[in-house]
Coordinates of C-alpha atoms in Angstrom, one line a residue:
M189 CA -9.6 15.6 -16.8
H190 CA -8.4 18.1 -14.1
A191 CA -5.5 17.3 -11.9
I192 CA -6.2 17.6 -8.1
Q193 CA -4.5 20.4 -6.5
E194 CA -4.5 21.5 -2.8
S195 CA -7.1 24.0 -3.1
D196 CA -9.4 21.1 -4.7
F197 CA -8.9 19.0 -1.5
P198 CA -12.4 19.9 -0.1
R199 CA -14.1 19.0 -3.4
A200 CA -12.1 15.8 -3.7
A201 CA -13.0 14.7 -0.1
A202 CA -16.7 15.5 -0.8
L203 CA -16.9 13.4 -4.0
L204 CA -15.0 10.6 -2.3
H205 CA -17.3 10.6 0.4
E206 CA -20.2 10.3 -1.9
G207 CA -18.6 7.2 -3.5
F208 CA -17.3 5.6 -0.4
P209 CA -19.7 6.9 2.4
Q210 CA -18.3 4.5 5.1
C211 CA -15.4 7.1 5.0
S212 CA -16.1 10.4 6.4
P213 CA -15.0 13.5 4.5
E214 CA -12.5 14.2 7.4
F215 CA -10.9 10.8 6.6
W216 CA -10.6 11.9 2.9
M217 CA -9.2 15.2 3.8
G218 CA -6.6 13.4 6.0
A219 CA -5.8 11.0 3.2
L220 CA -5.2 13.9 0.7
H221 CA -3.0 15.6 3.4
R222 CA -0.9 12.7 4.0
M223 CA -0.5 12.2 0.2
H224 CA 0.6 15.6 -0.2
H225 CA 2.9 15.9 2.7
Y226 CA 4.6 12.5 2.1
G227 CA 5.9 14.1 -1.1
G228 CA 6.2 10.8 -3.3
N229 CA 4.0 12.2 -6.0
A230 CA 6.2 15.5 -6.2
E231 CA 9.4 13.5 -6.4
A232 CA 7.9 11.1 -9.0
G233 CA 6.3 14.0 -11.1
V234 CA 2.9 12.5 -10.8
E235 CA -0.4 14.3 -9.7
L236 CA -2.0 13.3 -6.5
G237 CA -5.1 12.4 -8.3
W238 CA -7.6 13.4 -10.9
F239 CA -11.1 14.7 -11.5
M240 CA -13.3 13.8 -14.4
M241 CA -15.1 17.0 -15.3
Q242 CA -18.5 17.6 -16.8
A243 CA -19.6 21.2 -17.7
G244 CA -17.0 22.5 -15.3
E245 CA -18.1 20.3 -12.3
P246 CA -16.3 16.9 -11.1
V247 CA -18.3 13.7 -11.8
G248 CA -15.5 11.4 -11.2
V249 CA -12.4 11.1 -8.9
V250 CA -9.4 9.0 -8.7
L251 CA -6.2 9.1 -6.3
T252 CA -2.9 8.2 -7.9
P253 CA -0.2 7.7 -4.9
A254 CA 3.2 7.4 -6.7
S255 CA 6.8 6.8 -5.6
L256 CA 10.0 5.9 -7.3
R257 CA 12.2 2.8 -7.1
H258 CA 16.2 3.5 -7.4
W259 CA 17.5 0.2 -8.5
P260 CA 21.1 -0.8 -8.5
G261 CA 22.8 0.0 -11.7
G262 CA 21.0 3.3 -12.0
A263 CA 17.7 2.4 -13.2
V264 CA 14.7 4.2 -12.0
E265 CA 11.2 2.8 -11.9
K266 CA 8.1 5.1 -11.4
V267 CA 5.2 3.3 -9.6
V268 CA 1.6 4.8 -9.6
N269 CA -1.2 3.2 -7.7
L270 CA -4.6 3.6 -8.9
S271 CA -6.9 4.2 -5.7
S272 CA -10.2 5.2 -4.6
W273 CA -11.8 5.6 -8.0
Y274 CA -15.4 6.8 -8.3
V275 CA -17.7 8.0 -11.2
Q276 CA -21.0 9.2 -10.6
P277 CA -23.8 6.8 -11.9
A278 CA -24.9 9.1 -14.7
H279 CA -21.4 9.1 -16.1
R280 CA -20.3 5.5 -15.5
W281 CA -20.3 5.0 -19.2
R282 CA -17.1 7.4 -19.4
A283 CA -15.3 5.3 -16.8
Y284 CA -13.3 3.0 -19.0
L285 CA -12.3 6.1 -21.0
M286 CA -11.3 7.8 -17.8
L287 CA -9.3 4.9 -16.6
R288 CA -7.5 4.5 -20.2
S289 CA -6.5 8.2 -19.9
L290 CA -4.7 7.7 -16.9
L291 CA -2.5 4.9 -18.2
A292 CA -0.9 6.7 -21.2
D293 CA 2.5 6.5 -19.9
K294 CA 3.9 3.1 -21.0
S295 CA 7.1 3.5 -19.0
V296 CA 5.2 3.6 -15.6
T297 CA 4.4 0.6 -13.5
Y298 CA 0.7 0.8 -12.4
T299 CA -0.9 -1.1 -9.7
D300 CA -4.5 -1.6 -8.5
L301 CA -4.7 -3.0 -5.1
T302 CA -8.4 -3.1 -4.4
P303 CA -10.4 -3.3 -7.5
T304 CA -14.3 -4.0 -7.4
P305 CA -15.5 -6.9 -9.6
E306 CA -16.6 -4.2 -12.2
V307 CA -13.1 -2.9 -12.3
R308 CA -11.4 -6.4 -12.5
S309 CA -13.3 -7.0 -15.7
M310 CA -11.8 -3.8 -17.4
L311 CA -8.2 -4.3 -16.1
P312 CA -7.0 -7.2 -18.5
K313 CA -8.2 -5.0 -21.6
L314 CA -6.1 -2.3 -20.2
G315 CA -2.9 -4.7 -20.1
F316 CA -3.2 -5.5 -16.2
A317 CA -2.6 -9.1 -15.0
A318 CA -3.4 -10.5 -11.4
V319 CA -0.2 -10.7 -9.3
N320 CA -1.6 -13.0 -6.7
Q321 CA -4.2 -15.6 -5.8
G322 CA -5.0 -14.0 -2.7
V323 CA -3.4 -13.7 0.9
A324 CA -1.9 -16.1 3.2
L325 CA -2.3 -15.6 7.2
M326 CA 0.7 -17.1 9.1
P327 CA 0.5 -17.3 13.0
V328 CA 3.6 -15.6 14.3
P329 CA 3.8 -17.6 17.5
L330 CA 3.6 -20.9 15.7
M331 CA 5.9 -19.8 13.1
A332 CA 8.5 -18.7 15.7
L333 CA 8.7 -22.3 17.2
F334 CA 10.7 -23.6 14.2
P335 CA 14.4 -23.3 13.8
Q336 CA 15.6 -20.3 12.2
G337 CA 18.9 -21.6 10.9
S338 CA 21.5 -18.9 10.2
A339 CA 19.2 -16.2 9.2
R340 CA 18.2 -13.2 11.2
V341 CA 15.7 -10.4 11.0
R342 CA 15.9 -7.3 13.0
V343 CA 14.1 -3.9 13.1
L344 CA 16.0 -1.5 10.8
E345 CA 16.8 1.6 13.0
P346 CA 17.0 5.0 11.5
D347 CA 20.7 5.3 11.8
A348 CA 21.7 1.7 10.7
P349 CA 23.8 1.2 7.5
W350 CA 21.4 1.3 4.6
P351 CA 21.0 -1.9 2.4
V352 CA 21.3 -2.1 -1.3
C353 CA 17.6 -2.0 -2.6
G354 CA 15.0 0.1 -4.6
L355 CA 14.0 2.3 -1.8
S356 CA 15.8 5.3 -0.2
R357 CA 16.3 5.9 3.5
D358 CA 14.2 8.9 3.2
Q359 CA 11.0 6.9 1.6
V360 CA 11.3 4.2 4.4
E361 CA 11.7 6.6 7.3
S362 CA 8.6 8.5 6.2
H363 CA 6.8 5.4 6.2
R364 CA 7.9 4.5 9.6
A365 CA 6.2 7.7 10.8
L366 CA 3.1 6.5 9.1
G367 CA 3.0 3.3 11.3
C368 CA 5.0 0.9 8.9
L369 CA 7.7 -1.3 10.4
P370 CA 10.9 -1.5 8.3
L371 CA 13.0 -4.9 9.0
L372 CA 16.2 -6.2 7.5
L373 CA 16.8 -9.7 6.8
D374 CA 20.3 -11.1 6.9
C375 CA 20.7 -14.4 5.2
E376 CA 22.4 -16.5 2.4
G377 CA 25.4 -13.6 2.4
S378 CA 23.0 -10.9 1.6
Q379 CA 20.5 -8.5 3.3
Q380 CA 16.9 -7.7 2.2
L381 CA 14.9 -4.9 3.2
I382 CA 11.5 -5.8 4.3
V383 CA 8.5 -3.3 5.1
C384 CA 5.4 -4.4 6.8
R385 CA 2.1 -2.4 7.6
R386 CA 0.9 -2.5 11.3
T387 CA -2.9 -3.0 10.9
R388 CA -5.5 -5.4 12.9
W389 CA -7.5 -8.4 11.7
R390 CA -10.5 -9.5 14.0
G391 CA -8.8 -7.4 16.9
L392 CA -5.5 -9.0 16.5
P393 CA -2.3 -7.0 15.7
V394 CA -1.2 -7.8 12.2
A395 CA 2.0 -7.3 10.1
Q396 CA 0.9 -7.0 6.6
L397 CA 3.8 -7.2 4.1
V398 CA 4.0 -4.2 1.6
Y399 CA 7.7 -4.5 0.4
A400 CA 9.9 -7.4 -0.2
E401 CA 12.3 -7.7 -3.2
S402 CA 12.3 -11.6 -3.1
L403 CA 9.1 -13.0 -1.5
A404 CA 10.4 -16.6 -1.9
Q405 CA 13.6 -15.8 0.0
L406 CA 11.6 -14.2 2.7
L407 CA 9.3 -17.1 3.1
R408 CA 12.3 -19.5 3.4
H409 CA 13.5 -17.8 6.5
R410 CA 9.8 -17.2 8.1
A411 CA 11.0 -18.6 11.5
A412 CA 13.5 -15.9 11.8
L413 CA 10.8 -13.3 10.6
A414 CA 8.5 -14.5 13.2
R415 CA 10.7 -14.1 16.1
C416 CA 11.3 -10.6 15.1
L417 CA 7.5 -9.8 14.7
R418 CA 6.7 -11.6 18.0
S419 CA 9.1 -9.1 19.7
Q420 CA 7.0 -6.4 18.3
G421 CA 3.8 -7.7 19.6
L422 CA 2.4 -8.8 16.3
V423 CA 0.7 -12.1 16.2
L424 CA -0.1 -12.5 12.5
F425 CA 1.7 -12.1 9.4
V426 CA -0.1 -11.4 6.1
H427 CA 1.3 -11.5 2.5
D428 CA 0.2 -11.6 -1.0
T429 CA 0.5 -15.3 -2.2
R430 CA 1.0 -16.9 -5.8
S431 CA -0.3 -20.1 -4.3
S432 CA -4.0 -21.1 -3.4
R433 CA -3.0 -23.9 -0.8
S434 CA -3.5 -23.6 2.9
T435 CA -1.0 -25.5 5.3
L436 CA -0.4 -25.6 8.9
L437 CA 1.5 -22.4 8.9
S438 CA -0.2 -20.6 6.1
W439 CA -3.9 -20.1 5.7
F440 CA -5.2 -19.2 2.2
R441 CA -7.7 -16.5 1.7
R442 CA -9.0 -15.7 -1.6
R443 CA -9.2 -12.1 -1.3
D444 CA -7.2 -8.7 -1.7
V445 CA -6.1 -9.8 -5.3
W446 CA -3.5 -7.1 -6.6
Y447 CA -3.1 -6.3 -10.3
C448 CA -0.1 -4.7 -12.0
R449 CA 0.8 -3.5 -15.5
G450 CA 4.4 -2.7 -16.5
A451 CA 6.7 -4.8 -13.9
D452 CA 7.4 -8.3 -13.1
L453 CA 6.1 -8.9 -9.8
A454 CA 6.5 -12.7 -9.8
D455 CA 8.7 -12.6 -6.8
R456 CA 8.5 -9.1 -5.6
S457 CA 5.8 -7.9 -3.2
D458 CA 5.5 -4.2 -3.6
A459 CA 2.5 -2.0 -2.3
F460 CA 5.0 0.4 -1.1
A461 CA 3.8 4.2 -0.8
S462 CA 0.4 3.0 -2.0
E463 CA -3.3 3.6 -0.7
L464 CA -2.4 0.8 2.0
C465 CA 0.4 2.8 3.5
I466 CA -0.8 6.4 3.0
V467 CA -4.5 6.8 2.3
H468 CA -5.2 4.1 5.2
A469 CA -2.4 4.9 7.5
D470 CA -3.1 5.3 11.1
A471 CA -4.6 8.9 11.5
S472 CA -3.2 9.2 15.0
L473 CA 0.3 9.3 13.3
Q474 CA -0.5 11.8 10.8
P475 CA 1.0 14.8 12.8
R476 CA 4.2 13.1 13.1
M477 CA 4.5 12.3 9.4
L478 CA 7.7 13.4 7.8
P479 CA 8.1 14.5 4.2
L480 CA 10.4 13.0 1.8
R481 CA 12.4 16.1 1.6
N482 CA 13.4 15.9 5.3
R483 CA 16.9 14.6 5.9
T484 CA 16.5 13.8 9.6
F485 CA 14.1 11.4 11.1
P486 CA 13.0 11.4 14.7
Q487 CA 11.5 8.4 16.0
P488 CA 7.6 8.7 16.3
E489 CA 6.2 9.0 19.7
P490 CA 3.8 6.2 20.7
A491 CA 0.3 7.0 20.0
P492 CA -2.9 5.6 21.4
P493 CA -5.1 3.6 18.9
A494 CA -7.3 6.2 16.8
P495 CA -11.1 6.1 17.5
A496 CA -13.2 4.1 15.2
S497 CA -14.7 7.0 13.8
S498 CA -11.7 8.6 12.7
A499 CA -10.0 5.6 11.2
G500 CA -10.7 4.7 7.7
P501 CA -11.4 1.1 6.5
A502 CA -8.7 -0.6 4.5
P503 CA -8.2 -4.1 3.1
F504 CA -7.4 -6.9 5.7
N505 CA -9.2 -4.9 8.6
R506 CA -12.3 -7.1 8.8
Q507 CA -13.5 -4.8 11.7
S508 CA -14.9 -2.3 9.0
A509 CA -15.9 -2.5 5.4
P510 CA -13.0 -2.3 2.7
A511 CA -12.7 0.8 0.6
P512 CA -12.1 -0.5 -2.7
S513 CA -11.9 1.2 -6.3
R514 CA -15.2 1.4 -7.8
C515 CA -16.7 3.0 -10.9

């Protein structure tokens, strides 16, 4: 195994393009530079990714976006996302050993958000469990018609007082520059940070949930959430769901099942600083992205949609094929 350094980016991009040809080498170079520039891996002390080597040449590759959660009380949780995993066919017999070697640290929370069927069969043997049954799609205009009660959801501005949560202001502001939308839920005498990723589904503007410390609390106040999302021009809200039922306000789809090892995500939705946010970020926002070490965060300027040829596919974007982990 050989850690991917900045000088290795061209080799890594070429191998990732071999494994995921629907994404150009330029897309993978952009993804690697975003991971490096964001700084979450450096803060967490985790390599950006790894090569599996054979006779001095890389024959496998995996990216490992990482970040920290600083919980009230002083506990620090390290979260590592296994992303974009590819092993050349002649060396597939070593794929399980490669994955096992990446999971040596028992204190780390590991996630795999886009496993192929082959990878899913390996994950339970390595201590992973499915977090969700699939995803729920909620129509924002319809949800906004219901009474919101005393709850309020608003966009969390860069200079607003920071809520008690597991993420720092620096982390969230760097994700805002990646196209994410940080929100604040005021309800039940408390505040909760919500982070959504802007994406598209069948051409419609979508808010995909990537961070909520209590999904149940958020869904109890879905009408307040919908009014805020509507004000941002978003028409669908998508979240990981533990239920497989469809209702008038929630259409279930058995897809995008997330796997996790090391943390209890029964009520927590956490794909923050993962491939969804960084690898598949809007390329048009890349020049404005802000590293974690910055302490001032100017608002990103509005950018036009990236051309189809420069935007990498991601889960939830049905206009292009997904780019899952594979072996």
